[in-house]
Amino acid sequence: MTEKSRNVIEIAHLTKQYGAKTAVNDLNLSIKRGEVFGLLGPNGAGKTTTILMLLGLTEPTEGSALIEGMDCTRNPLEVKSITGYLPDNVGFYSDMTGRQNLRFTGRMNGLSGKALEERIAHLLNRVGMEQAADRKAGTYSKGMRQRLGIADVLMKDPEIIIMDEPTLGIDPEGMRELLTLIRELAQEDGRTILISSHQLHQIQQVCDRVGIFVGGQLIASGTLPELEEQIRRDGSYLLELEVQPCDDRLLGMLRGQEGVLRISKEGNTFLIDAKTDLRASLTRFLGEYGYTVLHLHQRGGDLDEIYRRYFEKAGQSNETNGMEKKKKHGWKYEK
Amino acid sequence: MRQMAWKKRKSMDGSMKNRARVSGMTGLGALYRKELADHLKSKRFLILLILIGSTSFASLYGALTALGSAEDSNFLFLKLYTTSGNSIPSFLSFIALLGPIIGLALGFDAINSERAGGTLNRLVSQPIYRDSIIIGKFLAGTAVIAAIIYTMGTMLGAMGVLVTGLKPSGEEIWRVLIFLTFTVIYVAFWLAVSILFSVVCRHAATSALASIALWIFFAIFMSLVASIIANAMYPINNEYNAMVNSMNHYTLNLGINRLSPYYLYSEAISTIMNPGVRSVNVVTVDQLIGAVSGYLSLGQSVLLVWPHLTGLAALLLVAFGGAYLGFMRQEVRAN
């Protein structure tokens, strides 16, 4: 159990500056064994930079990142032998078949002979690519490339898997399979997975914890309910309510309720902005007066809302952020 | 189905857990193998082989037709390589001019195609040292170059022997081997140059153009530049100037020309392949008094071009060092 709770990834005060621009600013994060952690943030928030630092591919300006207690900058070889990285837009040698591509990766990881062929066959089966395995990788679709990418990452049997935007450009069916696979990798194989993404819905389905990363800073992290709670503490409750019949008496009553700040109507739905959780008292009241509740939903439970709110907050607290980001884009394209 | 796959994996886990020990050499070996296989299977290699093969045969044909009228019957075997006839240049001048194209063709997209295809990301996230990527590419390219040059060189000699019935002496064979080794170093220099451009330029087309431009400059324009500078510094346009300046003019012209690897190589191989060449610098009449006209021994010829060999090796190191440094300092981030 102690083994289980140990942190696999430990990031402390990690900072990366490109000239005057700060891509990652004092990042502190620890990820436990077997956990699926989602690093959420808009494009250019510094997610990829963080990942590159974790793999020892970019040197941090300050701070440190440890994987299994090994410093990522000083022992990149050891770190990379237990860490699989699936880059966004993963590429394969187009004039080699899928199988040959995997064989090459296996060789770089010191595999050879029968063990290598067995693992290739096993992984191709696992990602459902046996049929296409002996076709040239140049003919693969985006979804197939992504699946082969996962097989490629698994070639080294990694303890930690880092995925950069894995869901980008995948069709819904492929997405479902991918997410199932990610779950399996974490729950059944006990691998630790770090996913970076700006697509909230997929992350929400698969992650144990998420961190919200804006402008190089981790502005919140925790499980979904924790984030929700955090938002509530400094925000308000937004309740969606749809009842039958929908009359003035109801509106009057709602107005009279303690803690209600604002009521607006969106189609047939009331949107009630309140200071407290109204659900209990409201249900009691509606029951008493014979209203039929068609829809009652506290907003904020889904990541979309959390994400939006955090971005709003980040935007308010950091006006210069936008300018900085523009500059950063300029730098990126220039390269 | 999934359940079964999972079970299979479980049973494999036992053998998988002892992850292969990875050292830096494993990666280099795997990369070298892959690059070599890539080169040998590519159409590019076939085209180069046809190009070099057909020019070799053409030059051999020319040499054979001209050999009959040679006034000097010493070192006839070497004349197979050095004689031009029927307005077909000799093998020596062909290889000096076309040799670079082997190097350029093998290296111009070494790094930037990996970057464009998204495979560089995948490579650097494997447990290999980053420099093994560029070293592996260079070594594989050099191995291919050596294979082409030695094969073509010995084949030319063998065919000449078959057609003419000449019996090469031991010294002649050594001279040919030294000439071919010089050629490998010379072409490897061009490989290093093209890898350097592939690191610097984002697009394969740009780096191909840049390296071809450099090649043409050294092969054609360098001598023009050298004579322009020499004329400006030490004019020999009238009798007086010619008397005073001709020595300096010639020396400066030669010195500038020798900055060009093309000239350096041409001078070296014509010395090696022609034992009658006794000096590569200006010799005054004064110095020639009492000199016995004869051929240089192999050791003396080598001594004469030792500085050339050093110079070529230095150029090779500078070009490869530049590519190496550039690659190591570059950000891996895709786009």
XYZ file of C-alpha atoms in Angstrom:
670
model
C 0.000 0.000 0.000
C 2.865 2.339 0.772
C 4.206 1.493 -2.667
C 0.853 2.433 -4.137
C 0.650 5.835 -2.572
C 4.130 6.928 -3.527
C 4.346 9.745 -5.983
C 5.656 8.704 -9.354
C 6.052 12.163 -10.786
C 7.229 14.940 -8.544
C 7.539 18.429 -9.977
C 8.834 21.224 -7.783
C 9.119 24.902 -8.684
C 9.586 24.025 -12.303
C 10.155 27.132 -14.397
C 11.064 27.543 -18.025
C 11.879 30.827 -19.627
C 12.460 31.492 -23.282
C 14.227 34.796 -23.248
C 11.907 37.183 -21.481
C 8.876 34.949 -21.852
C 7.937 32.529 -19.154
C 6.487 29.379 -20.660
C 6.115 27.522 -17.386
C 5.998 29.413 -14.136
C 6.780 27.785 -10.778
C 4.919 24.559 -11.392
C 4.401 22.239 -8.440
C 2.711 18.944 -9.062
C 2.847 15.397 -7.864
C 1.184 12.455 -9.520
C 0.526 9.187 -7.753
C 1.080 5.697 -9.044
C -1.683 4.357 -11.248
C -3.335 7.716 -11.536
C -4.669 9.305 -14.690
C -3.870 12.967 -14.500
C -5.229 15.450 -17.003
C -3.267 18.573 -17.708
C -5.845 20.942 -19.092
C -5.181 24.203 -20.734
C -5.574 26.218 -23.895
C -3.030 26.072 -26.693
C 0.246 27.663 -25.770
C -0.287 27.330 -22.032
C 3.025 25.553 -21.574
C 1.762 21.989 -21.464
C 4.109 20.646 -24.104
C 7.044 22.511 -22.581
C 6.291 20.858 -19.252
C 6.185 17.460 -20.904
C 9.460 18.058 -22.698
C 11.062 18.977 -19.401
C 9.706 15.781 -17.847
C 11.427 13.815 -20.591
C 14.662 15.718 -20.211
C 14.354 17.114 -23.713
C 14.341 20.707 -22.567
C 16.278 22.038 -19.644
C 14.271 23.832 -16.985
C 15.418 27.318 -16.083
C 14.692 26.587 -12.455
C 13.244 23.889 -10.278
C 13.267 20.166 -10.780
C 11.185 17.320 -12.088
C 11.589 13.827 -10.711
C 10.224 10.613 -12.143
C 10.520 7.639 -9.798
C 12.986 9.716 -7.822
C 15.237 10.271 -10.836
C 16.006 13.763 -11.977
C 14.624 14.200 -15.473
C 17.353 16.589 -16.556
C 20.284 14.633 -15.188
C 19.192 11.064 -15.911
C 17.166 11.385 -19.078
C 18.108 7.913 -20.296
C 16.845 6.153 -17.182
C 13.747 8.310 -17.125
C 13.008 7.691 -20.784
C 13.421 3.955 -20.401
C 10.412 3.852 -18.059
C 8.442 6.710 -19.558
C 6.519 6.423 -22.782
C 5.727 9.575 -24.695
C 2.999 9.866 -27.278
C 3.534 13.202 -28.992
C 0.682 15.065 -30.568
C 0.602 14.293 -34.251
C 2.738 11.206 -33.831
C 4.715 10.335 -36.949
C 5.999 7.091 -38.371
C 8.448 6.283 -41.126
C 6.069 6.209 -44.029
C 8.070 3.781 -46.154
C 8.207 1.234 -43.351
C 5.289 -0.944 -42.308
C 3.663 -0.555 -38.923
C 5.386 -3.676 -37.740
C 8.787 -2.446 -38.896
C 8.250 0.845 -37.128
C 7.501 -0.988 -33.887
C 10.508 -3.247 -34.400
C 12.753 -0.220 -34.697
C 11.402 1.249 -31.463
C 11.842 -2.109 -29.759
C 15.463 -2.299 -30.873
C 16.155 1.153 -29.513
C 14.825 -0.106 -26.219
C 17.213 -3.012 -26.236
C 14.770 -5.714 -27.303
C 15.671 -8.302 -29.875
C 14.850 -11.692 -31.306
C 11.837 -13.656 -30.176
C 10.932 -11.379 -27.272
C 10.753 -8.450 -29.671
C 8.527 -10.216 -32.195
C 6.253 -11.524 -29.463
C 5.774 -8.127 -27.961
C 5.073 -6.567 -31.342
C 2.427 -9.193 -32.107
C 0.891 -8.816 -28.681
C 0.721 -5.028 -28.840
C -0.638 -4.975 -32.376
C -3.376 -7.255 -31.135
C -4.008 -5.066 -28.146
C -4.531 -1.908 -30.165
C -6.413 -3.795 -32.885
C -3.928 -3.193 -35.657
C -3.062 -6.744 -36.746
C -4.737 -6.400 -40.114
C -2.937 -3.212 -41.047
C 0.379 -4.139 -39.450
C 2.111 -5.052 -42.680
C 0.934 -2.082 -44.658
C 3.155 0.919 -45.134
C 2.665 3.415 -42.332
C 2.268 6.163 -44.925
C -1.159 4.780 -45.820
C -2.521 4.921 -42.269
C -5.341 7.181 -41.223
C -4.979 9.524 -38.303
C -6.803 7.139 -36.000
C -4.633 4.220 -37.046
C -1.517 6.239 -36.519
C -2.727 7.093 -33.043
C -3.326 3.426 -32.252
C 0.049 2.454 -33.620
C 1.457 5.308 -31.542
C 0.057 3.720 -28.409
C 1.528 0.360 -29.364
C 4.795 2.184 -29.989
C 4.709 3.738 -26.530
C 3.950 0.352 -24.962
C 6.927 -1.276 -26.703
C 9.163 -0.258 -23.841
C 6.602 -1.433 -21.268
C 6.560 1.965 -19.578
C 5.499 2.656 -16.032
C 4.515 6.166 -16.934
C 2.804 7.219 -20.128
C 2.669 10.822 -21.198
C 0.221 11.707 -23.923
C 0.174 15.059 -25.632
C -3.245 15.875 -27.068
C -4.084 12.222 -27.737
C -7.670 12.912 -28.698
C -6.989 15.482 -31.380
C -8.511 14.671 -34.735
C -9.910 11.275 -33.815
C -13.440 10.234 -34.768
C -15.964 9.489 -31.989
C -15.650 5.733 -32.290
C -11.871 5.908 -32.235
C -12.128 8.240 -29.292
C -14.242 5.788 -27.334
C -11.762 3.008 -27.965
C -8.863 5.236 -27.065
C -10.418 6.254 -23.781
C -11.213 2.648 -22.913
C -7.628 1.756 -23.647
C -6.324 4.569 -21.471
C -8.540 3.412 -18.611
C -7.291 -0.142 -19.039
C -3.683 0.949 -19.072
C -4.160 2.721 -15.777
C -6.496 0.408 -13.926
C -5.440 -3.011 -15.101
C -1.770 -2.504 -15.816
C -1.270 0.017 -13.048
C 0.514 2.514 -15.237
C 0.576 6.174 -14.397
C -0.780 8.354 -17.160
C -0.395 12.045 -17.773
C -2.618 13.455 -20.478
C -2.308 16.934 -21.796
C -5.296 18.279 -23.634
C -7.536 21.185 -24.302
C -10.504 18.940 -24.963
C -12.388 18.867 -21.714
C -15.011 16.246 -22.329
C -12.644 13.416 -23.033
C -10.450 14.320 -20.124
C -13.454 14.383 -17.866
C -14.343 10.824 -18.775
C -10.998 9.352 -18.134
C -9.049 11.346 -15.572
C -8.845 10.808 -11.835
C -7.490 14.265 -11.258
C -7.060 17.280 -13.446
C -4.849 20.307 -13.304
C -5.811 23.507 -15.018
C -2.896 25.171 -16.659
C -3.151 28.682 -17.990
C -0.364 30.998 -19.083
C 2.335 28.764 -17.674
C 0.702 28.494 -14.274
C -1.188 25.691 -12.664
C -4.170 27.593 -11.311
C -6.053 24.652 -9.859
C -5.708 20.958 -9.452
C -7.682 18.187 -7.864
C -10.469 15.728 -8.528
C -13.532 17.023 -10.313
C -15.667 17.363 -7.166
C -12.811 19.181 -5.467
C -12.540 21.662 -8.283
C -16.281 22.091 -8.241
C -16.149 22.788 -4.538
C -13.361 25.260 -5.026
C -15.389 27.147 -7.603
C -18.387 27.210 -5.337
C -16.482 28.623 -2.449
C -15.638 31.767 -4.307
C -18.477 31.728 -6.766
C -22.177 31.095 -6.686
C -24.565 28.283 -7.429
C -26.318 28.181 -10.753
C -29.447 26.071 -10.794
C -31.345 25.001 -13.866
C -35.024 24.427 -13.194
C -37.864 23.414 -15.437
C -41.314 22.841 -13.928
C -44.902 22.268 -14.945
C -46.924 24.465 -14.694
C -44.695 27.424 -15.082
C -46.545 30.411 -13.584
C -46.090 33.750 -11.831
C -46.687 32.334 -8.407
C -43.583 30.248 -8.823
C -41.557 33.202 -9.993
C -42.697 35.233 -7.005
C -41.885 32.456 -4.636
C -38.441 31.998 -6.136
C -37.743 35.693 -5.837
C -38.680 35.516 -2.191
C -36.289 32.714 -1.404
C -33.359 33.666 0.722
C -30.022 33.721 -1.098
C -31.378 34.082 -4.611
C -29.411 36.685 -6.496
C -30.842 36.623 -9.969
C -33.349 34.710 -12.034
C -33.342 34.557 -15.771
C -35.202 32.499 -18.283
C -33.665 30.487 -21.060
C -36.389 28.881 -23.144
C -38.570 27.005 -20.697
C -35.777 26.814 -18.169
C -35.203 29.095 -15.233
C -31.613 29.897 -14.422
C -31.321 30.683 -10.751
C -28.180 32.318 -9.462
C -27.957 31.809 -5.720
C -25.555 32.052 -2.834
C -26.453 28.695 -1.330
C -27.501 25.273 -2.486
C -31.236 25.678 -3.047
C -32.042 22.201 -4.165
C -33.377 20.807 -0.881
C -35.677 23.698 0.021
C -36.809 24.134 -3.545
C -37.851 20.518 -3.950
C -39.798 20.662 -0.713
C -41.619 23.799 -1.852
C -42.392 22.504 -5.325
C -43.732 19.271 -3.884
C -46.036 21.091 -1.499
C -47.633 23.221 -4.159
C -48.087 20.470 -6.709
C -45.524 21.477 -9.303
C -44.031 18.747 -11.444
C -40.292 18.966 -11.726
C -39.152 18.252 -15.270
C -35.557 19.236 -14.899
C -33.394 20.206 -11.978
C -29.675 20.529 -12.369
C -26.959 22.253 -10.485
C -24.517 23.633 -12.972
C -20.802 23.460 -12.362
C -20.532 19.706 -12.027
C -19.064 19.300 -15.433
C -15.622 20.263 -16.439
C -16.797 22.700 -19.062
C -18.177 24.982 -16.422
C -15.166 24.604 -14.188
C -12.840 25.217 -17.053
C -14.727 28.310 -18.172
C -14.786 29.756 -14.719
C -11.113 29.176 -14.125
C -10.241 30.742 -17.405
C -12.371 33.736 -16.547
C -10.601 34.038 -13.252
C -7.213 33.684 -14.823
C -8.117 36.255 -17.438
C -9.190 38.774 -14.839
C -6.215 38.337 -12.604
C -3.730 38.566 -15.392
C -4.451 41.226 -17.945
C -0.984 41.130 -19.464
C -1.346 37.445 -20.106
C -2.910 37.948 -23.501
C -0.099 40.123 -24.685
C 2.487 37.697 -23.493
C 0.828 34.891 -25.317
C 0.750 36.753 -28.559
C 4.467 37.278 -28.335
C 4.982 33.651 -27.583
C 3.086 32.616 -30.658
C 5.238 34.863 -32.738
C 8.275 33.141 -31.395
C 6.894 29.732 -32.068
C 6.069 30.362 -35.693
C 9.339 31.995 -36.311
C 11.154 28.728 -35.544
C -12.071 -10.599 -26.399
C -10.623 -7.856 -24.290
C -10.562 -10.202 -21.353
C -8.504 -12.626 -23.340
C -6.108 -10.001 -24.495
C -5.696 -8.949 -20.936
C -4.980 -12.481 -19.782
C -2.386 -12.892 -22.456
C -0.760 -9.770 -21.321
C -0.725 -10.962 -17.713
C 1.128 -14.090 -18.663
C 3.627 -12.080 -20.659
C 4.208 -9.662 -17.874
C 6.560 -12.019 -16.104
C 9.046 -11.894 -18.919
C 8.408 -8.263 -19.639
C 9.126 -6.986 -16.198
C 12.849 -7.435 -16.452
C 13.107 -4.627 -18.908
C 16.102 -4.917 -21.189
C 19.065 -2.954 -19.947
C 19.421 -0.002 -22.196
C 22.750 1.595 -22.862
C 23.622 4.394 -25.244
C 25.153 1.947 -27.689
C 21.922 -0.010 -28.164
C 20.294 3.075 -29.583
C 23.215 3.902 -31.819
C 23.304 0.346 -33.139
C 19.583 0.276 -33.844
C 19.684 3.662 -35.538
C 22.699 2.741 -37.625
C 21.014 -0.444 -38.803
C 17.822 1.335 -39.668
C 19.527 4.160 -41.543
C 21.688 1.727 -43.459
C 18.661 -0.349 -44.432
C 16.810 2.822 -45.426
C 19.640 3.963 -47.667
C 20.155 0.616 -49.306
C 16.471 0.153 -50.040
C 15.876 3.672 -51.269
C 15.466 4.685 -54.881
C 17.955 7.426 -54.233
C 20.683 4.859 -53.702
C 19.777 3.139 -56.942
C 19.940 6.409 -58.856
C 23.332 7.232 -57.375
C 24.608 3.790 -58.250
C 23.466 4.176 -61.842
C 24.952 7.663 -62.076
C 28.341 6.724 -60.667
C 28.361 3.395 -62.483
C 27.675 4.863 -65.900
C 30.206 7.675 -65.484
C 32.803 5.138 -64.349
C 32.251 3.022 -67.430
C 32.334 6.067 -69.669
C 35.612 7.218 -68.159
C 37.076 3.723 -68.424
C 36.100 3.616 -72.081
C 37.733 6.972 -72.662
C 40.853 5.904 -70.833
C 41.110 2.656 -72.813
C 40.879 4.419 -76.154
C 43.536 6.939 -75.151
C 45.849 4.479 -73.432
C 47.214 3.147 -76.715
C 48.790 6.468 -77.587
C 50.358 7.049 -74.171
C 54.014 8.013 -74.582
C 54.985 6.829 -71.130
C 54.445 3.192 -70.353
C 55.103 3.381 -66.615
C 52.245 3.001 -64.138
C 49.801 2.127 -66.879
C 47.301 0.705 -64.405
C 47.014 4.078 -62.721
C 46.432 5.645 -66.121
C 43.150 3.751 -66.314
C 41.952 6.176 -63.660
C 43.723 9.325 -64.740
C 43.604 9.340 -68.535
C 40.913 11.164 -70.398
C 40.177 10.439 -73.984
C 37.604 11.028 -76.678
C 36.682 14.171 -74.765
C 35.456 12.003 -71.885
C 36.943 13.194 -68.593
C 38.999 10.785 -66.524
C 37.563 8.849 -63.596
C 39.503 11.159 -61.303
C 37.881 14.337 -62.559
C 34.475 12.674 -62.774
C 34.586 11.582 -59.175
C 35.911 14.936 -57.966
C 32.970 16.643 -59.617
C 30.212 14.083 -59.032
C 31.395 12.521 -55.779
C 29.878 15.309 -53.688
C 26.449 14.541 -55.082
C 26.542 11.142 -53.373
C 27.152 12.818 -50.035
C 24.586 15.532 -50.647
C 21.904 13.115 -51.792
C 22.346 10.894 -48.759
C 22.233 13.651 -46.175
C 20.206 16.637 -47.303
C 17.014 15.510 -45.553
C 18.594 13.623 -42.649
C 17.186 15.696 -39.807
C 14.521 17.928 -41.302
C 12.529 15.050 -42.782
C 12.415 13.448 -39.330
C 11.217 16.733 -37.954
C 8.603 17.224 -40.635
C 7.333 13.651 -40.342
C 6.947 13.901 -36.576
C 9.324 10.994 -36.063
C 12.006 13.074 -34.392
C 9.772 13.505 -31.350
C 9.350 9.789 -31.124
C 13.065 9.168 -31.545
C 14.206 11.546 -28.848
C 11.730 10.141 -26.358
C 13.407 6.742 -26.607
C 16.122 5.878 -24.106
C 18.968 6.837 -26.422
C 21.431 9.662 -26.270
C 20.406 12.451 -28.488
C 23.691 12.540 -30.338
C 23.331 8.913 -31.383
C 20.647 10.088 -33.808
C 22.979 12.325 -35.758
C 26.026 10.094 -35.287
C 24.053 7.060 -36.452
C 22.930 8.918 -39.539
C 26.412 10.099 -40.347
C 27.991 6.690 -39.823
C 25.368 4.920 -41.915
C 25.784 7.486 -44.684
C 29.545 7.126 -44.576
C 29.242 3.345 -44.729
C 27.084 3.628 -47.841
C 29.534 6.089 -49.390
C 32.468 3.802 -48.661
C 30.591 0.882 -50.173
C 29.842 2.798 -53.377
C 33.324 4.286 -53.775
C 35.334 1.161 -53.030
C 33.080 -0.986 -55.178
C 33.197 1.353 -58.129
C 36.928 1.950 -57.806
C 37.886 -1.691 -57.608
C 35.398 -2.656 -60.290
C 36.869 -0.109 -62.650
C 40.336 -1.478 -62.007
C 39.199 -5.057 -62.406
C 37.528 -4.309 -65.716
C 40.570 -2.474 -66.931
C 42.729 -5.458 -66.035
C 40.363 -7.798 -67.820
C 40.243 -5.710 -70.983
C 43.885 -4.719 -71.240
C 45.613 -7.621 -69.554
C 47.649 -5.165 -67.449
C 49.130 -6.543 -64.265
C 48.958 -3.942 -61.510
C 51.968 -3.731 -59.239
C 51.651 -3.652 -55.450
C 52.434 0.046 -55.391
C 49.752 0.791 -57.935
C 47.175 -1.083 -55.870
C 48.206 0.868 -52.791
C 47.945 4.118 -54.680
C 44.444 3.244 -55.844
C 43.393 2.292 -52.313
C 44.746 5.562 -50.920
C 42.973 7.450 -53.686
C 39.690 5.708 -52.845
C 40.136 6.427 -49.133
C 40.716 10.087 -49.944
C 37.553 10.003 -51.985
C 35.545 8.511 -49.115
C 36.739 11.273 -46.789
C 35.966 13.894 -49.421
C 32.457 12.593 -50.027
C 31.884 12.129 -46.288
C 32.712 15.814 -45.937
C 29.884 16.602 -48.322
C 27.610 14.287 -46.369
C 28.452 16.228 -43.213
C 27.753 19.500 -45.036
C 24.352 18.307 -46.184
C 23.483 17.028 -42.691
C 24.471 20.435 -41.366
C 22.069 22.067 -43.799
C 19.365 19.571 -42.885
C 19.740 20.659 -39.257
C 19.672 24.345 -40.101
C 16.942 24.384 -42.757
C 13.385 23.429 -41.939
C 12.546 22.141 -45.388
C 14.350 19.399 -47.235
C 14.117 21.370 -50.479
C 15.885 24.361 -48.943
C 18.701 22.304 -47.541
C 19.131 20.437 -50.821
C 19.365 23.708 -52.720
C 21.747 25.249 -50.213
C 24.127 22.319 -50.281
C 24.037 22.095 -54.076
C 24.774 25.817 -54.255
C 27.793 25.340 -52.025
C 28.974 22.436 -54.140
C 28.708 24.424 -57.365
C 30.452 27.362 -55.778
C 33.446 25.288 -54.741
C 33.580 23.316 -57.968
C 33.238 26.218 -60.388
C 33.365 29.668 -58.876
C 36.036 29.325 -56.243
C 38.827 29.386 -58.835
C 37.356 32.541 -60.374
C 37.188 34.213 -56.991
C 40.760 33.148 -56.248
C 42.112 34.617 -59.475
C 40.155 37.849 -59.026
C 41.588 38.328 -55.543
C 45.083 37.362 -56.676
C 44.867 39.796 -59.604
C 43.774 42.576 -57.338
C 46.489 41.952 -54.784
C 49.370 41.156 -57.115
C 48.580 42.424 -60.614
C 50.547 40.844 -63.441
C 49.121 42.953 -66.236
C 52.416 44.380 -67.513
C 55.905 43.053 -67.876
C 57.278 44.726 -64.797
C 54.392 43.590 -62.574
C 54.614 40.094 -63.981
C 58.278 39.938 -63.060
C 57.808 41.235 -59.537
C 54.455 39.725 -58.623
C 54.101 36.419 -60.424
C 55.437 34.336 -57.548
C 53.175 35.992 -54.977
C 50.282 35.957 -57.400
C 50.568 32.269 -57.987
C 51.032 31.439 -54.310
C 48.054 33.498 -53.240
C 45.892 32.080 -55.987
C 46.851 28.580 -54.926
C 46.314 29.346 -51.249
C 42.785 30.628 -51.814
C 41.957 27.741 -54.099
C 43.076 25.304 -51.469
C 40.359 26.573 -49.160
C 37.987 24.768 -51.483
C 37.647 21.076 -50.653
C 37.210 20.421 -54.353
C 40.612 21.827 -55.199
C 42.266 20.283 -52.173
C 40.948 16.882 -53.089
C 41.774 17.195 -56.791
C 45.322 18.232 -56.053
C 45.797 15.409 -53.560
C 44.474 12.634 -55.753
C 46.316 13.769 -58.843
C 49.505 13.654 -56.797
C 48.728 10.208 -55.429
C 47.644 8.790 -58.768
C 50.510 10.293 -60.695
C 53.943 9.415 -59.293
C 55.445 11.916 -61.716
C 54.079 14.838 -59.681
C 56.983 15.913 -57.538
C 55.704 19.065 -55.958
C 52.397 20.749 -55.297
C 53.799 24.219 -54.763
C 55.766 26.666 -56.864
C 59.231 25.410 -57.651
C 61.868 27.858 -58.874
C 64.418 27.011 -61.478
C 66.967 27.500 -58.771
C 65.531 24.662 -56.743
C 65.448 22.352 -59.716
C 69.170 22.517 -60.402
C 70.665 19.094 -59.898
C 67.296 17.377 -59.447
C 67.108 13.922 -61.012
C 63.981 13.447 -63.038
C 62.168 10.360 -61.799
C 59.107 9.054 -60.078
C 58.307 9.647 -56.444
C 58.006 6.629 -54.221
C 54.646 5.947 -52.616
C 55.801 7.185 -49.228
C 57.012 10.474 -50.701
C 53.764 11.002 -52.601
C 51.787 10.444 -49.431
C 54.060 12.830 -47.584
C 53.381 15.435 -50.250
C 49.598 15.245 -49.754
C 49.581 14.670 -46.007
C 48.616 18.338 -45.414
C 45.760 17.866 -47.886
C 44.525 14.851 -45.960
C 44.736 16.793 -42.716
C 42.903 19.704 -44.305
C 40.112 17.506 -45.662
C 39.746 15.719 -42.342
C 39.588 19.077 -40.584
C 36.912 20.327 -42.983
C 34.962 17.131 -42.368
C 35.229 17.592 -38.624
C 34.185 21.230 -38.808
C 31.133 20.415 -40.926
C 30.065 17.496 -38.796
C 30.850 19.378 -35.588
C 28.617 22.201 -36.760
C 25.794 19.796 -37.554
C 26.272 18.044 -34.219
C 26.244 21.226 -32.176
C 23.310 22.638 -34.083
C 21.315 19.497 -33.579
C 22.120 19.189 -29.895
C 21.158 22.763 -29.173
C 17.966 22.752 -31.189
C 14.585 22.551 -29.553
C 12.879 19.253 -30.274
C 9.432 20.808 -30.150
C 7.626 20.099 -33.363
C 6.914 23.266 -35.345
